[in-house]
PDB file of C-alpha atoms in Angstrom:
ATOM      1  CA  UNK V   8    -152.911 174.856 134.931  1.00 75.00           C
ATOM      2  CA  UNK V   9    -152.150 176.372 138.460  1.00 76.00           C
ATOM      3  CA  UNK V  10    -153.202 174.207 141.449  1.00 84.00           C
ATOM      4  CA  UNK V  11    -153.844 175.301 144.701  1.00 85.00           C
ATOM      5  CA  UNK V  12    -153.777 173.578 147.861  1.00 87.00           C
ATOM      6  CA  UNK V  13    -156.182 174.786 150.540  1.00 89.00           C
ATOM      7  CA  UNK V  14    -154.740 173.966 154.282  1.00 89.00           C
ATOM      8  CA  UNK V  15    -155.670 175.051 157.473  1.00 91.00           C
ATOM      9  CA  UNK V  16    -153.347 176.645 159.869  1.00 90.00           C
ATOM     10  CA  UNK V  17    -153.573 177.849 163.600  1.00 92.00           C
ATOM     11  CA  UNK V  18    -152.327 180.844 163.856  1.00 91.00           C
ATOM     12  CA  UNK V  19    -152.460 183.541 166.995  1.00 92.00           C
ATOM     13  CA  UNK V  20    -155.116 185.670 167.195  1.00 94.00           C
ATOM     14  CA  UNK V  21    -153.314 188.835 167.368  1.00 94.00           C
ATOM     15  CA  UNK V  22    -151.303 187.586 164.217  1.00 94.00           C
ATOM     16  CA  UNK V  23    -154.278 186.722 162.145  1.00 95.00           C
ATOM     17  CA  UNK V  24    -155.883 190.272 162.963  1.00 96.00           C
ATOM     18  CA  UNK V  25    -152.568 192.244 161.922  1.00 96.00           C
ATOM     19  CA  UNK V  26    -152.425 190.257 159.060  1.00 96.00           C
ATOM     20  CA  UNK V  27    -156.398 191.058 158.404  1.00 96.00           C
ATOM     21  CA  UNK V  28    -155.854 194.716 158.985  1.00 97.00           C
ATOM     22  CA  UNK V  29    -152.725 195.130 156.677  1.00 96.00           C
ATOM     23  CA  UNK V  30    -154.415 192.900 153.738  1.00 96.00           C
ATOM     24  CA  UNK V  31    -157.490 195.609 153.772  1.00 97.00           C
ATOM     25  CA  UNK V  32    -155.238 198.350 154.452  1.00 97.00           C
ATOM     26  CA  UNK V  33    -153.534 197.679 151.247  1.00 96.00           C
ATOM     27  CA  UNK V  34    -156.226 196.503 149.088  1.00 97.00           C
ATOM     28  CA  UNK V  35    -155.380 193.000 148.752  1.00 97.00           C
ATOM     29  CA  UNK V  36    -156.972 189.658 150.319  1.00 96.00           C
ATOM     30  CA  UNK V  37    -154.833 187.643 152.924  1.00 96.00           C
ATOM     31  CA  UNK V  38    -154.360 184.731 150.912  1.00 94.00           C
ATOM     32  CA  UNK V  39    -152.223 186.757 148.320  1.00 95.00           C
ATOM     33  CA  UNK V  40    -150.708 188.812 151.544  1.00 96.00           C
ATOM     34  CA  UNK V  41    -149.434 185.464 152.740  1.00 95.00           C
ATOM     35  CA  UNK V  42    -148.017 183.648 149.996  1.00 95.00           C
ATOM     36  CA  UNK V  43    -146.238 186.527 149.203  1.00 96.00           C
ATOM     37  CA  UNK V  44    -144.516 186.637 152.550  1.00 95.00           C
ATOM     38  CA  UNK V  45    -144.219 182.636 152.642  1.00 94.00           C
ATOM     39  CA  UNK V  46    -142.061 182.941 149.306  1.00 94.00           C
ATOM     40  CA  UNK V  47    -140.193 186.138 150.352  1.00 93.00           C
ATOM     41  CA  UNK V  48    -139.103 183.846 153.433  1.00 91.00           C
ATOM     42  CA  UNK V  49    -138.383 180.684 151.341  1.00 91.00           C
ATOM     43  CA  UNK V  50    -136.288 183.004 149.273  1.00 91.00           C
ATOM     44  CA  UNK V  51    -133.844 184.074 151.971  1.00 88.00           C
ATOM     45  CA  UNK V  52    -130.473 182.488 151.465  1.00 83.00           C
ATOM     46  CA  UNK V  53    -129.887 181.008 155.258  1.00 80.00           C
ATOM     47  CA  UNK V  54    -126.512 181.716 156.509  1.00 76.00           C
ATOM     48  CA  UNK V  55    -124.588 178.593 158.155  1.00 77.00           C
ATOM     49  CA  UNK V  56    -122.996 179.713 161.547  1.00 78.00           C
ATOM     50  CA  UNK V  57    -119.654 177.552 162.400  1.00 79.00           C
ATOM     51  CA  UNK V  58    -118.512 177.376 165.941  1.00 77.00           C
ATOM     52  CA  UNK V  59    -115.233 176.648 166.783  1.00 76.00           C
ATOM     53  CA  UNK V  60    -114.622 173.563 168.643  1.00 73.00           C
ATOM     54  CA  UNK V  61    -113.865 173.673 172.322  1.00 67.00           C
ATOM     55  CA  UNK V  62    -109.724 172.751 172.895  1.00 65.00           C
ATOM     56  CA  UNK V  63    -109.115 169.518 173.505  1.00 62.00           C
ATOM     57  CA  UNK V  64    -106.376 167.736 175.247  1.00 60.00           C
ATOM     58  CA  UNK V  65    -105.645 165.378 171.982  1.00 63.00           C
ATOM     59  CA  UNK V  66    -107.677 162.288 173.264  1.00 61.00           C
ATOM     60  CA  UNK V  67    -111.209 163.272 172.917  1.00 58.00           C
ATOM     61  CA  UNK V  68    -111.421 164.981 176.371  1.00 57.00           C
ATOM     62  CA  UNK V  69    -111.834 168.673 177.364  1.00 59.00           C
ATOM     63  CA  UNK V  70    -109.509 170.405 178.959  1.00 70.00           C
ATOM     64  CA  UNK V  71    -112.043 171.719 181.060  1.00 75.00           C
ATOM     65  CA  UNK V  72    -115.150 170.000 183.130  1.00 79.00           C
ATOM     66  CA  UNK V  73    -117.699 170.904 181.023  1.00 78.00           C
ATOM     67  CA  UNK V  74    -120.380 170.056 184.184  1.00 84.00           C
ATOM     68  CA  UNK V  75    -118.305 172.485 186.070  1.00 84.00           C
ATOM     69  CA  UNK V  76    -120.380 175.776 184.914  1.00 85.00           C
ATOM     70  CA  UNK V  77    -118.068 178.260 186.905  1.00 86.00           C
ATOM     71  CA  UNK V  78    -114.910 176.138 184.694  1.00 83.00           C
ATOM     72  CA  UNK V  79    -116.657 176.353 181.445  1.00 83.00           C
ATOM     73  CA  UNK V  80    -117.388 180.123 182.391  1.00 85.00           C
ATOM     74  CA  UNK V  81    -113.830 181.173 183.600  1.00 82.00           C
ATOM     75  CA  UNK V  82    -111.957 179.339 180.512  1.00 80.00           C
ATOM     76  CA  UNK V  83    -114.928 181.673 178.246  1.00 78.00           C
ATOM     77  CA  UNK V  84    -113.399 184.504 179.941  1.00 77.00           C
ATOM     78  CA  UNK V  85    -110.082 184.160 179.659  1.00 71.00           C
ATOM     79  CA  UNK V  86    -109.632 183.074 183.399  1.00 64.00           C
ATOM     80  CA  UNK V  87    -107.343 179.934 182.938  1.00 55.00           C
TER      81      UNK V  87
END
């Protein structure tokens, strides 16, 4: 037995009518236009992005003042 959930969402305007206009363009009804993109996006694998920490000077603190912006900026270019 297949359950369905109805829900309301609020969505833009301008998205709603794309969506309208490709769901008749295509034949099909925007409920089945979509759940098919909901589970196309549930189905992407995300991809984890590690960042290097920032050098340290061995005790916790930065070698840099990182409320210094033109500091943080120079030792991102190479400056120091």
């Amino acid at each position: 037995m297949v359950v369905c959930m109805r829900t309301t969402m609020n969505l833009p305007d301008g998205l709603v009518a794309q969506v309208r206009a490709r769901a008749e363009a295509s034949g099909r009804t925007v409920t089945s236009l979509v759940e098919e993109a909901l589970r196309l996006l549930l189905e992407q694998k995300t991809v984890a992005v590690r960042y290097e920490p920032m050098p340290t000077d061995g005790g916790g603190g930065f070698l840099i003042d990182i409320t210094d912006r033109d500091a943080v900026w120079d030792e991102h270019d190479g400056l120091r």
